Amino acid sequence: MTYSFELGPIRPPSEAYSLLIRVTRNCPWNRCKFCHTYKGEKFQLRSVEEIKQDIRTAKAIQDKIKELSWKSGHGGRVKEIAATVLNNPPSAAFHNVALWLYAGGESAFLQDANSLIMRTNELVEVIKYLKETFPSIKRVTSYARANTAAKKKLDELIELRKAGLSRLHIGLESGYDPLLQYIDKGVTAAVHITGGRKVVESGISLCEYVILGLGGREMWREHATQTAKVLNEIDPDFIRVRTLAINSRMPLHEEIENGNFIRATDEEILEEERLLIEHLECHSNYVSDHITNLLQEVEGQLPQDKEKMLASIDRFRSLPPEEKLNFRVGRRVGMYTELDDLNDLPKRQAVEQVVHRLSRGSNEIDEKTIYRLTGSFI
Ligand code: SF4
């Protein structure tokens, strides 16, 4: 027994403790300019039998961990053994199952970029098999593309929900058509709305992702207002924001190098986020669960928390320039999590030293340095 099964490269941060089951490989679109995850990799469907074999292997790992629990006097309880296994797992799959069991074993995430592209009857079969094999699983989620959701019949989505598909994560990125075209998203705002609405109507929970800063200096206003407009139409359960971060494997990197795309600064991106929130009139939970976001505390349930969220942004805007710089650097080197950290003297002094070092004593840091630090998180 190898105790190993196939894993894809990513899952949303909110699925960090989910059992990962790879139902397709890579991305069938793979052209978005800001995305490096699957570049150079070919999209492949996997057969239902292949996926079921992975699920059986995950079950064998679970059984093994239970057996170790009995043998070590823990009476079949898995948490303690899972914690031990996590120190030295025999495979990445073993690590994933141990982590999932440690967290309670209640959620699963189907990889990779667009599981909805599977034939509906096959995806239904996989989800049912997964839930039969692991009755503890209460939540099954996956990534999907909006145009695939738009092409599915509402009845198919309802069938998937009944089989156990609880949530879809869709990359909206922007609701502004010229920007969607520029980044080669392959989806228009209208298709985003059709796909998103269909998911909402099916009863499957929907999470839409937005990239702050994607409009750059040129399109930031339209990016903010048109994205809000699309989100208001869809009214998803969750809006999750992450800030544009660039590495050399992304096509957008070249666009920046040759001057076609001018990046916005942290402060400009906060203006964009403020405009976005101002224009939101939906009932979504706005979540900022990504380390690339300058102000992760800008979160809340819409519409009631809108003023509180705007106030957090305004609190940063009202800081003196040296405090703004201290906070930005503290965030970008991972030492701060929220604005209140500025009141933590030891932390603040440690960040001051970083600012001193990066600025060679001048207390001025160019944007390229900040971008480089932000890019190190992805
Ligand atoms: S659809 Fe998603 S995974 Fe595919 S290239 Fe675009 S952002 Fe990347």
mmCIF file of C-alpha atoms and ligand atoms in Angstrom:
data_model
loop_
_atom_site.group_PDB
_atom_site.id
_atom_site.type_symbol
_atom_site.label_atom_id
_atom_site.label_comp_id
_atom_site.label_asym_id
_atom_site.label_seq_id
_atom_site.Cartn_x
_atom_site.Cartn_y
_atom_site.Cartn_z
ATOM 1 C CA MET A 1 0.000 0.000 0.000
ATOM 2 C CA THR A 2 1.556 3.326 -1.099
ATOM 3 C CA TYR A 3 -0.779 5.543 0.930
ATOM 4 C CA SER A 4 -0.537 8.152 -1.769
ATOM 5 C CA PHE A 5 -3.024 9.795 -4.113
ATOM 6 C CA GLU A 6 -2.899 12.677 -6.518
ATOM 7 C CA LEU A 7 -3.093 16.246 -5.244
ATOM 8 C CA GLY A 8 -3.447 19.469 -7.222
ATOM 9 C CA PRO A 9 -1.346 22.553 -6.483
ATOM 10 C CA ILE A 10 -3.865 24.867 -4.802
ATOM 11 C CA ARG A 11 -7.075 25.258 -2.815
ATOM 12 C CA PRO A 12 -8.692 28.398 -1.371
ATOM 13 C CA PRO A 13 -7.366 29.524 2.050
ATOM 14 C CA SER A 14 -10.775 28.689 3.521
ATOM 15 C CA GLU A 15 -10.233 25.042 2.482
ATOM 16 C CA ALA A 16 -6.888 24.670 4.267
ATOM 17 C CA TYR A 17 -8.253 21.797 6.384
ATOM 18 C CA SER A 18 -10.330 20.090 3.722
ATOM 19 C CA LEU A 19 -9.731 16.662 2.268
ATOM 20 C CA LEU A 20 -8.402 17.369 -1.235
ATOM 21 C CA ILE A 21 -9.709 15.208 -4.074
ATOM 22 C CA ARG A 22 -8.411 15.971 -7.549
ATOM 23 C CA VAL A 23 -11.244 15.449 -10.029
ATOM 24 C CA THR A 24 -9.579 17.173 -13.008
ATOM 25 C CA ARG A 25 -6.013 18.267 -13.692
ATOM 26 C CA ASN A 26 -5.044 21.922 -14.226
ATOM 27 C CA CYS A 27 -7.144 24.601 -15.946
ATOM 28 C CA PRO A 28 -9.092 24.205 -19.211
ATOM 29 C CA TRP A 29 -8.714 27.945 -19.902
ATOM 30 C CA ASN A 30 -5.257 28.731 -18.549
ATOM 31 C CA ARG A 31 -4.953 32.130 -20.211
ATOM 32 C CA CYS A 32 -5.574 34.687 -17.455
ATOM 33 C CA LYS A 33 -2.671 37.139 -17.421
ATOM 34 C CA PHE A 34 -2.496 37.453 -13.637
ATOM 35 C CA CYS A 35 -2.417 33.689 -12.969
ATOM 36 C CA HIS A 36 0.623 31.447 -12.941
ATOM 37 C CA THR A 37 -0.748 28.366 -11.213
ATOM 38 C CA TYR A 38 -1.193 26.015 -14.166
ATOM 39 C CA LYS A 39 0.908 27.700 -16.831
ATOM 40 C CA GLY A 40 2.681 25.111 -18.970
ATOM 41 C CA GLU A 41 0.375 22.322 -17.707
ATOM 42 C CA LYS A 42 -2.190 20.626 -19.904
ATOM 43 C CA PHE A 43 -5.787 20.299 -18.785
ATOM 44 C CA GLN A 44 -7.039 16.728 -18.343
ATOM 45 C CA LEU A 45 -10.267 15.158 -17.226
ATOM 46 C CA ARG A 46 -9.819 12.203 -14.883
ATOM 47 C CA SER A 47 -11.957 9.090 -15.104
ATOM 48 C CA VAL A 48 -14.513 8.461 -12.386
ATOM 49 C CA GLU A 49 -12.767 5.169 -11.579
ATOM 50 C CA GLU A 50 -9.416 6.922 -11.148
ATOM 51 C CA ILE A 51 -10.982 9.473 -8.782
ATOM 52 C CA LYS A 52 -12.767 6.732 -6.821
ATOM 53 C CA GLN A 53 -9.451 4.944 -6.405
ATOM 54 C CA ASP A 54 -8.013 8.116 -4.830
ATOM 55 C CA ILE A 55 -10.996 8.291 -2.488
ATOM 56 C CA ARG A 56 -10.411 4.651 -1.494
ATOM 57 C CA THR A 57 -6.752 5.448 -0.796
ATOM 58 C CA ALA A 58 -7.790 8.390 1.380
ATOM 59 C CA LYS A 59 -10.061 5.959 3.267
ATOM 60 C CA ALA A 60 -7.177 3.511 3.692
ATOM 61 C CA ILE A 61 -5.078 6.317 5.188
ATOM 62 C CA GLN A 62 -7.908 7.196 7.544
ATOM 63 C CA ASP A 63 -8.189 3.521 8.571
ATOM 64 C CA LYS A 64 -4.440 3.352 9.140
ATOM 65 C CA ILE A 65 -4.537 6.405 11.404
ATOM 66 C CA LYS A 66 -7.442 4.849 13.336
ATOM 67 C CA GLU A 67 -5.515 1.572 13.666
ATOM 68 C CA LEU A 68 -2.500 3.484 15.047
ATOM 69 C CA SER A 69 -4.842 5.175 17.498
ATOM 70 C CA TRP A 70 -6.106 1.832 18.843
ATOM 71 C CA LYS A 71 -2.604 0.421 19.032
ATOM 72 C CA SER A 72 -1.285 3.413 20.956
ATOM 73 C CA GLY A 73 -4.120 3.374 23.514
ATOM 74 C CA HIS A 74 -6.109 6.322 22.157
ATOM 75 C CA GLY A 75 -9.237 4.208 21.692
ATOM 76 C CA GLY A 76 -9.718 4.959 17.979
ATOM 77 C CA ARG A 77 -9.676 8.733 18.486
ATOM 78 C CA VAL A 78 -7.777 10.198 15.575
ATOM 79 C CA LYS A 79 -6.848 13.717 16.671
ATOM 80 C CA GLU A 80 -3.760 12.796 18.736
ATOM 81 C CA ILE A 81 -2.398 10.383 16.127
ATOM 82 C CA ALA A 82 -3.136 12.798 13.286
ATOM 83 C CA ALA A 83 -1.080 15.441 15.150
ATOM 84 C CA THR A 84 1.836 13.002 15.471
ATOM 85 C CA VAL A 85 1.605 11.998 11.796
ATOM 86 C CA LEU A 86 1.735 15.669 10.777
ATOM 87 C CA ASN A 87 5.291 15.899 12.163
ATOM 88 C CA ASN A 88 6.571 13.316 9.711
ATOM 89 C CA PRO A 89 3.980 12.223 7.121
ATOM 90 C CA PRO A 90 5.020 9.441 4.704
ATOM 91 C CA SER A 91 3.424 11.267 1.736
ATOM 92 C CA ALA A 92 1.699 14.559 0.850
ATOM 93 C CA ALA A 93 -1.607 12.660 0.677
ATOM 94 C CA PHE A 94 -1.049 11.194 4.148
ATOM 95 C CA HIS A 95 -0.371 14.728 5.412
ATOM 96 C CA ASN A 96 -3.598 15.986 3.820
ATOM 97 C CA VAL A 97 -5.736 13.216 5.362
ATOM 98 C CA ALA A 98 -4.087 13.655 8.787
ATOM 99 C CA LEU A 99 -4.655 17.434 8.704
ATOM 100 C CA TRP A 100 -8.247 16.937 7.620
ATOM 101 C CA LEU A 101 -8.879 14.425 10.428
ATOM 102 C CA TYR A 102 -7.132 16.683 12.938
ATOM 103 C CA ALA A 103 -9.598 19.452 11.984
ATOM 104 C CA GLY A 104 -12.622 17.177 12.411
ATOM 105 C CA GLY A 105 -12.907 15.560 8.963
ATOM 106 C CA GLU A 106 -16.000 17.474 7.870
ATOM 107 C CA SER A 107 -15.104 19.171 4.592
ATOM 108 C CA ALA A 108 -13.726 18.204 1.196
ATOM 109 C CA PHE A 109 -12.475 20.317 -1.693
ATOM 110 C CA LEU A 110 -12.537 19.075 -5.292
ATOM 111 C CA GLN A 111 -9.507 20.193 -7.329
ATOM 112 C CA ASP A 112 -8.409 21.727 -9.787
ATOM 113 C CA ALA A 113 -9.553 24.952 -11.482
ATOM 114 C CA ASN A 114 -12.963 24.058 -12.876
ATOM 115 C CA SER A 115 -14.585 20.849 -11.632
ATOM 116 C CA LEU A 116 -17.945 21.840 -13.099
ATOM 117 C CA ILE A 117 -16.527 21.045 -16.523
ATOM 118 C CA MET A 118 -17.002 17.346 -15.752
ATOM 119 C CA ARG A 119 -20.135 15.706 -17.074
ATOM 120 C CA THR A 120 -22.800 16.367 -14.460
ATOM 121 C CA ASN A 121 -23.672 12.679 -13.990
ATOM 122 C CA GLU A 122 -19.992 11.845 -13.410
ATOM 123 C CA LEU A 123 -19.481 14.663 -10.927
ATOM 124 C CA VAL A 124 -22.647 13.597 -9.109
ATOM 125 C CA GLU A 125 -21.309 10.028 -8.947
ATOM 126 C CA VAL A 126 -17.980 11.226 -7.514
ATOM 127 C CA ILE A 127 -19.604 13.429 -4.866
ATOM 128 C CA LYS A 128 -22.004 10.673 -3.807
ATOM 129 C CA TYR A 129 -19.165 8.157 -3.586
ATOM 130 C CA LEU A 130 -17.093 10.606 -1.544
ATOM 131 C CA LYS A 131 -19.927 11.180 0.929
ATOM 132 C CA GLU A 132 -20.747 7.463 1.168
ATOM 133 C CA THR A 133 -17.079 6.659 1.837
ATOM 134 C CA PHE A 134 -16.751 9.424 4.426
ATOM 135 C CA PRO A 135 -20.100 9.983 6.177
ATOM 136 C CA SER A 136 -18.388 12.619 8.376
ATOM 137 C CA ILE A 137 -18.137 14.993 5.386
ATOM 138 C CA LYS A 138 -20.751 17.729 5.678
ATOM 139 C CA ARG A 139 -19.378 20.194 3.125
ATOM 140 C CA VAL A 140 -18.061 19.629 -0.408
ATOM 141 C CA THR A 141 -16.733 22.624 -2.327
ATOM 142 C CA SER A 142 -14.861 23.324 -5.546
ATOM 143 C CA TYR A 143 -13.564 25.964 -7.942
ATOM 144 C CA ALA A 144 -15.573 26.690 -11.091
ATOM 145 C CA ARG A 145 -15.469 29.069 -14.031
ATOM 146 C CA ALA A 146 -18.438 31.369 -14.519
ATOM 147 C CA ASN A 147 -18.944 30.428 -18.160
ATOM 148 C CA THR A 148 -19.092 26.733 -17.271
ATOM 149 C CA ALA A 149 -21.677 27.511 -14.591
ATOM 150 C CA ALA A 150 -23.578 29.608 -17.132
ATOM 151 C CA LYS A 151 -23.647 26.683 -19.574
ATOM 152 C CA LYS A 152 -24.976 24.171 -17.039
ATOM 153 C CA LYS A 153 -28.717 23.785 -16.834
ATOM 154 C CA LEU A 154 -30.216 24.967 -13.552
ATOM 155 C CA ASP A 155 -31.518 21.417 -13.004
ATOM 156 C CA GLU A 156 -27.972 20.073 -13.285
ATOM 157 C CA LEU A 157 -26.726 22.451 -10.624
ATOM 158 C CA ILE A 158 -29.653 21.488 -8.418
ATOM 159 C CA GLU A 159 -28.770 17.819 -8.945
ATOM 160 C CA LEU A 160 -25.191 18.559 -7.877
ATOM 161 C CA ARG A 161 -26.421 20.387 -4.791
ATOM 162 C CA LYS A 162 -28.643 17.446 -3.884
ATOM 163 C CA ALA A 163 -25.701 15.069 -4.337
ATOM 164 C CA GLY A 164 -23.795 17.133 -1.768
ATOM 165 C CA LEU A 165 -22.006 19.982 -3.575
ATOM 166 C CA SER A 166 -22.245 22.734 -0.978
ATOM 167 C CA ARG A 167 -20.224 25.633 -2.365
ATOM 168 C CA LEU A 168 -18.560 26.891 -5.538
ATOM 169 C CA HIS A 169 -15.643 29.325 -5.576
ATOM 170 C CA ILE A 170 -15.662 31.440 -8.742
ATOM 171 C CA GLY A 171 -12.983 33.921 -9.810
ATOM 172 C CA LEU A 172 -14.901 37.020 -10.811
ATOM 173 C CA GLU A 173 -11.697 39.104 -10.655
ATOM 174 C CA SER A 174 -13.482 42.151 -12.143
ATOM 175 C CA GLY A 175 -16.877 43.154 -13.464
ATOM 176 C CA TYR A 176 -15.471 45.632 -16.014
ATOM 177 C CA ASP A 177 -15.553 44.202 -19.531
ATOM 178 C CA PRO A 178 -12.509 46.026 -21.016
ATOM 179 C CA LEU A 179 -10.457 44.840 -18.055
ATOM 180 C CA LEU A 180 -11.793 41.269 -18.281
ATOM 181 C CA GLN A 181 -10.788 41.344 -21.935
ATOM 182 C CA TYR A 182 -7.356 42.816 -21.194
ATOM 183 C CA ILE A 183 -6.527 40.149 -18.597
ATOM 184 C CA ASP A 184 -7.894 37.470 -20.958
ATOM 185 C CA LYS A 185 -10.373 36.101 -18.433
ATOM 186 C CA GLY A 186 -12.480 34.623 -21.211
ATOM 187 C CA VAL A 187 -15.682 35.736 -19.490
ATOM 188 C CA THR A 188 -17.786 38.900 -19.805
ATOM 189 C CA ALA A 189 -19.597 40.659 -16.984
ATOM 190 C CA ALA A 190 -22.903 39.399 -18.427
ATOM 191 C CA VAL A 191 -21.697 35.780 -18.361
ATOM 192 C CA HIS A 192 -20.422 36.275 -14.801
ATOM 193 C CA ILE A 193 -23.908 37.386 -13.827
ATOM 194 C CA THR A 194 -25.642 34.498 -15.630
ATOM 195 C CA GLY A 195 -23.297 31.888 -14.150
ATOM 196 C CA GLY A 196 -23.331 33.398 -10.675
ATOM 197 C CA ARG A 197 -27.106 33.819 -10.570
ATOM 198 C CA LYS A 198 -27.604 30.244 -11.672
ATOM 199 C CA VAL A 199 -25.416 28.967 -8.842
ATOM 200 C CA VAL A 200 -27.289 31.122 -6.325
ATOM 201 C CA GLU A 201 -30.660 29.929 -7.662
ATOM 202 C CA SER A 202 -29.568 26.303 -7.437
ATOM 203 C CA GLY A 203 -29.054 26.678 -3.689
ATOM 204 C CA ILE A 204 -25.311 26.018 -3.912
ATOM 205 C CA SER A 205 -23.442 28.533 -1.772
ATOM 206 C CA LEU A 206 -21.369 30.907 -3.901
ATOM 207 C CA CYS A 207 -18.096 32.643 -3.214
ATOM 208 C CA GLU A 208 -16.904 35.239 -5.751
ATOM 209 C CA TYR A 209 -13.246 36.346 -5.772
ATOM 210 C CA VAL A 210 -12.188 39.883 -6.624
ATOM 211 C CA ILE A 211 -8.641 41.068 -7.298
ATOM 212 C CA LEU A 212 -7.921 44.457 -5.760
ATOM 213 C CA GLY A 213 -5.484 46.484 -7.834
ATOM 214 C CA LEU A 214 -6.289 44.607 -11.044
ATOM 215 C CA GLY A 215 -7.408 47.818 -12.751
ATOM 216 C CA GLY A 216 -3.964 49.314 -12.250
ATOM 217 C CA ARG A 217 -3.717 53.107 -12.559
ATOM 218 C CA GLU A 218 -5.780 53.224 -15.731
ATOM 219 C CA MET A 219 -8.963 51.299 -14.985
ATOM 220 C CA TRP A 220 -9.235 51.331 -11.188
ATOM 221 C CA ARG A 221 -12.426 53.406 -10.995
ATOM 222 C CA GLU A 222 -14.353 51.337 -13.521
ATOM 223 C CA HIS A 223 -12.930 48.155 -12.018
ATOM 224 C CA ALA A 224 -14.355 49.148 -8.617
ATOM 225 C CA THR A 225 -17.758 50.410 -9.743
ATOM 226 C CA GLN A 226 -18.461 47.758 -12.394
ATOM 227 C CA THR A 227 -17.314 44.933 -10.117
ATOM 228 C CA ALA A 228 -19.714 46.210 -7.467
ATOM 229 C CA LYS A 229 -22.485 46.313 -10.073
ATOM 230 C CA VAL A 230 -21.916 42.678 -11.075
ATOM 231 C CA LEU A 231 -21.727 41.564 -7.446
ATOM 232 C CA ASN A 232 -24.962 43.409 -6.671
ATOM 233 C CA GLU A 233 -26.657 41.482 -9.481
ATOM 234 C CA ILE A 234 -25.283 38.123 -8.373
ATOM 235 C CA ASP A 235 -25.638 38.699 -4.621
ATOM 236 C CA PRO A 236 -23.283 35.828 -3.679
ATOM 237 C CA ASP A 237 -22.967 34.466 -0.154
ATOM 238 C CA PHE A 238 -19.316 35.494 -0.009
ATOM 239 C CA ILE A 239 -17.102 38.086 -1.658
ATOM 240 C CA ARG A 240 -13.437 37.340 -1.095
ATOM 241 C CA VAL A 241 -10.820 39.923 -2.002
ATOM 242 C CA ARG A 242 -7.129 39.417 -2.665
ATOM 243 C CA THR A 243 -4.632 42.018 -3.853
ATOM 244 C CA LEU A 244 -2.791 41.772 -7.135
ATOM 245 C CA ALA A 245 0.636 40.270 -6.547
ATOM 246 C CA ILE A 246 2.950 39.538 -9.439
ATOM 247 C CA ASN A 247 5.668 37.043 -10.164
ATOM 248 C CA SER A 248 7.691 36.427 -13.303
ATOM 249 C CA ARG A 249 5.625 33.387 -14.335
ATOM 250 C CA MET A 250 2.559 35.548 -14.983
ATOM 251 C CA PRO A 251 1.978 37.095 -18.426
ATOM 252 C CA LEU A 252 1.070 40.336 -16.629
ATOM 253 C CA HIS A 253 4.684 40.566 -15.468
ATOM 254 C CA GLU A 254 5.781 41.172 -19.049
ATOM 255 C CA GLU A 255 3.031 43.749 -19.516
ATOM 256 C CA ILE A 256 4.404 45.628 -16.511
ATOM 257 C CA GLU A 257 7.983 45.345 -17.737
ATOM 258 C CA ASN A 258 7.114 46.788 -21.145
ATOM 259 C CA GLY A 259 4.998 49.584 -19.643
ATOM 260 C CA ASN A 260 1.572 48.403 -20.835
ATOM 261 C CA PHE A 261 0.240 47.982 -17.302
ATOM 262 C CA ILE A 262 0.938 50.538 -14.578
ATOM 263 C CA ARG A 263 0.416 49.099 -11.127
ATOM 264 C CA ALA A 264 -1.441 51.021 -8.454
ATOM 265 C CA THR A 265 0.197 51.677 -5.093
ATOM 266 C CA ASP A 266 -1.122 50.280 -1.791
ATOM 267 C CA GLU A 267 -2.814 53.575 -1.047
ATOM 268 C CA GLU A 268 -4.395 53.782 -4.482
ATOM 269 C CA ILE A 269 -5.659 50.224 -4.109
ATOM 270 C CA LEU A 270 -7.299 51.193 -0.830
ATOM 271 C CA GLU A 271 -9.090 54.012 -2.664
ATOM 272 C CA GLU A 272 -10.258 51.415 -5.172
ATOM 273 C CA GLU A 273 -11.431 49.078 -2.393
ATOM 274 C CA ARG A 274 -13.245 51.978 -0.729
ATOM 275 C CA LEU A 275 -15.066 52.773 -3.966
ATOM 276 C CA LEU A 276 -15.947 49.100 -4.435
ATOM 277 C CA ILE A 277 -17.412 48.797 -0.936
ATOM 278 C CA GLU A 278 -19.265 52.113 -1.283
ATOM 279 C CA HIS A 279 -21.019 50.756 -4.368
ATOM 280 C CA LEU A 280 -21.882 47.331 -2.941
ATOM 281 C CA GLU A 281 -25.598 46.920 -2.295
ATOM 282 C CA CYS A 282 -25.705 43.162 -1.867
ATOM 283 C CA HIS A 283 -26.128 40.927 1.159
ATOM 284 C CA SER A 284 -22.801 39.117 0.985
ATOM 285 C CA ASN A 285 -20.226 38.334 3.598
ATOM 286 C CA TYR A 286 -17.169 40.388 2.568
ATOM 287 C CA VAL A 287 -14.037 38.450 3.496
ATOM 288 C CA SER A 288 -10.418 39.580 3.341
ATOM 289 C CA ASP A 289 -8.642 36.316 4.092
ATOM 290 C CA HIS A 290 -5.504 36.789 2.049
ATOM 291 C CA ILE A 291 -2.110 37.938 3.251
ATOM 292 C CA THR A 292 -1.629 40.120 0.166
ATOM 293 C CA ASN A 293 -4.391 42.469 1.393
ATOM 294 C CA LEU A 294 -3.065 45.530 3.178
ATOM 295 C CA LEU A 295 -6.054 45.783 5.530
ATOM 296 C CA GLN A 296 -7.336 42.315 6.331
ATOM 297 C CA GLU A 297 -9.592 43.807 8.978
ATOM 298 C CA VAL A 298 -11.836 45.278 6.270
ATOM 299 C CA GLU A 299 -14.404 42.518 6.580
ATOM 300 C CA GLY A 300 -18.050 42.234 7.442
ATOM 301 C CA GLN A 301 -21.582 41.320 6.588
ATOM 302 C CA LEU A 302 -23.171 43.568 4.011
ATOM 303 C CA PRO A 303 -25.004 45.839 4.131
ATOM 304 C CA GLN A 304 -24.923 46.379 7.894
ATOM 305 C CA ASP A 305 -21.119 46.458 8.304
ATOM 306 C CA LYS A 306 -20.415 48.759 5.366
ATOM 307 C CA GLU A 307 -19.733 51.874 7.469
ATOM 308 C CA LYS A 308 -17.456 49.948 9.830
ATOM 309 C CA MET A 309 -15.458 48.627 6.855
ATOM 310 C CA LEU A 310 -15.142 52.081 5.305
ATOM 311 C CA ALA A 311 -14.075 53.455 8.703
ATOM 312 C CA SER A 312 -11.189 50.937 8.839
ATOM 313 C CA ILE A 313 -9.965 52.191 5.463
ATOM 314 C CA ASP A 314 -10.349 55.807 6.581
ATOM 315 C CA ARG A 315 -8.381 55.072 9.730
ATOM 316 C CA PHE A 316 -5.420 54.075 7.560
ATOM 317 C CA ARG A 317 -5.913 57.059 5.249
ATOM 318 C CA SER A 318 -5.723 59.469 8.196
ATOM 319 C CA LEU A 319 -2.355 58.170 9.448
ATOM 320 C CA PRO A 320 0.717 60.407 9.085
ATOM 321 C CA PRO A 321 2.981 59.351 6.160
ATOM 322 C CA GLU A 322 5.644 57.703 8.371
ATOM 323 C CA GLU A 323 3.021 55.551 10.119
ATOM 324 C CA LYS A 324 1.515 54.552 6.792
ATOM 325 C CA LEU A 325 4.938 53.445 5.614
ATOM 326 C CA ASN A 326 5.619 51.607 8.859
ATOM 327 C CA PHE A 327 2.312 49.764 8.570
ATOM 328 C CA ARG A 328 2.769 48.897 4.904
ATOM 329 C CA VAL A 329 6.211 47.465 5.516
ATOM 330 C CA GLY A 330 5.019 45.647 8.654
ATOM 331 C CA ARG A 331 2.255 44.012 6.620
ATOM 332 C CA ARG A 332 4.483 43.213 3.671
ATOM 333 C CA VAL A 333 7.072 41.455 5.818
ATOM 334 C CA GLY A 334 4.354 39.577 7.726
ATOM 335 C CA MET A 335 4.903 41.267 11.115
ATOM 336 C CA TYR A 336 1.543 43.044 11.364
ATOM 337 C CA THR A 337 -1.942 41.661 10.951
ATOM 338 C CA GLU A 338 -4.043 44.744 11.737
ATOM 339 C CA LEU A 339 -3.804 48.487 12.303
ATOM 340 C CA ASP A 340 -3.829 48.063 16.086
ATOM 341 C CA ASP A 341 -0.413 46.417 15.715
ATOM 342 C CA LEU A 342 0.952 49.947 15.318
ATOM 343 C CA ASN A 343 0.315 50.301 19.072
ATOM 344 C CA ASP A 344 2.442 47.246 19.864
ATOM 345 C CA LEU A 345 5.756 48.945 20.712
ATOM 346 C CA PRO A 346 8.146 45.957 20.340
ATOM 347 C CA LYS A 347 6.593 45.061 16.976
ATOM 348 C CA ARG A 348 6.642 48.641 15.831
ATOM 349 C CA GLN A 349 10.287 49.059 16.740
ATOM 350 C CA ALA A 350 11.144 45.851 14.902
ATOM 351 C CA VAL A 351 9.364 47.179 11.790
ATOM 352 C CA GLU A 352 11.193 50.514 12.154
ATOM 353 C CA GLN A 353 14.452 48.589 11.911
ATOM 354 C CA VAL A 354 13.238 46.863 8.726
ATOM 355 C CA VAL A 355 12.231 50.244 7.253
ATOM 356 C CA HIS A 356 15.652 51.633 8.192
ATOM 357 C CA ARG A 357 17.420 48.708 6.530
ATOM 358 C CA LEU A 358 15.287 48.678 3.350
ATOM 359 C CA SER A 359 15.531 52.451 2.927
ATOM 360 C CA ARG A 360 19.246 52.542 3.797
ATOM 361 C CA GLY A 361 18.451 55.043 6.514
ATOM 362 C CA SER A 362 16.440 57.438 4.344
ATOM 363 C CA ASN A 363 12.983 56.266 5.553
ATOM 364 C CA GLU A 364 11.811 56.316 1.942
ATOM 365 C CA ILE A 365 11.014 53.046 0.205
ATOM 366 C CA ASP A 366 10.151 52.828 -3.452
ATOM 367 C CA GLU A 367 7.062 50.998 -4.658
ATOM 368 C CA LYS A 368 9.132 48.339 -6.397
ATOM 369 C CA THR A 369 10.429 47.170 -3.031
ATOM 370 C CA ILE A 370 6.889 46.985 -1.656
ATOM 371 C CA TYR A 371 5.720 45.083 -4.761
ATOM 372 C CA ARG A 372 8.629 42.655 -4.375
ATOM 373 C CA LEU A 373 7.717 42.002 -0.734
ATOM 374 C CA THR A 374 4.032 41.514 -1.628
ATOM 375 C CA GLY A 375 4.996 39.165 -4.464
ATOM 376 C CA SER A 376 6.935 36.967 -2.050
ATOM 377 C CA PHE A 377 3.627 35.810 -0.523
ATOM 378 C CA ILE A 378 2.487 34.002 -3.673
HETATM 379 S S1 SF4 B 1 -9.458 30.398 -15.025
HETATM 380 FE FE1 SF4 B 1 -8.566 30.462 -12.965
HETATM 381 S S2 SF4 B 1 -7.005 28.870 -12.923
HETATM 382 FE FE2 SF4 B 1 -7.545 29.224 -15.069
HETATM 383 S S3 SF4 B 1 -6.009 30.694 -15.809
HETATM 384 FE FE3 SF4 B 1 -7.790 31.865 -15.109
HETATM 385 S S4 SF4 B 1 -7.396 32.353 -12.939
HETATM 386 FE FE4 SF4 B 1 -5.966 30.719 -13.547
#
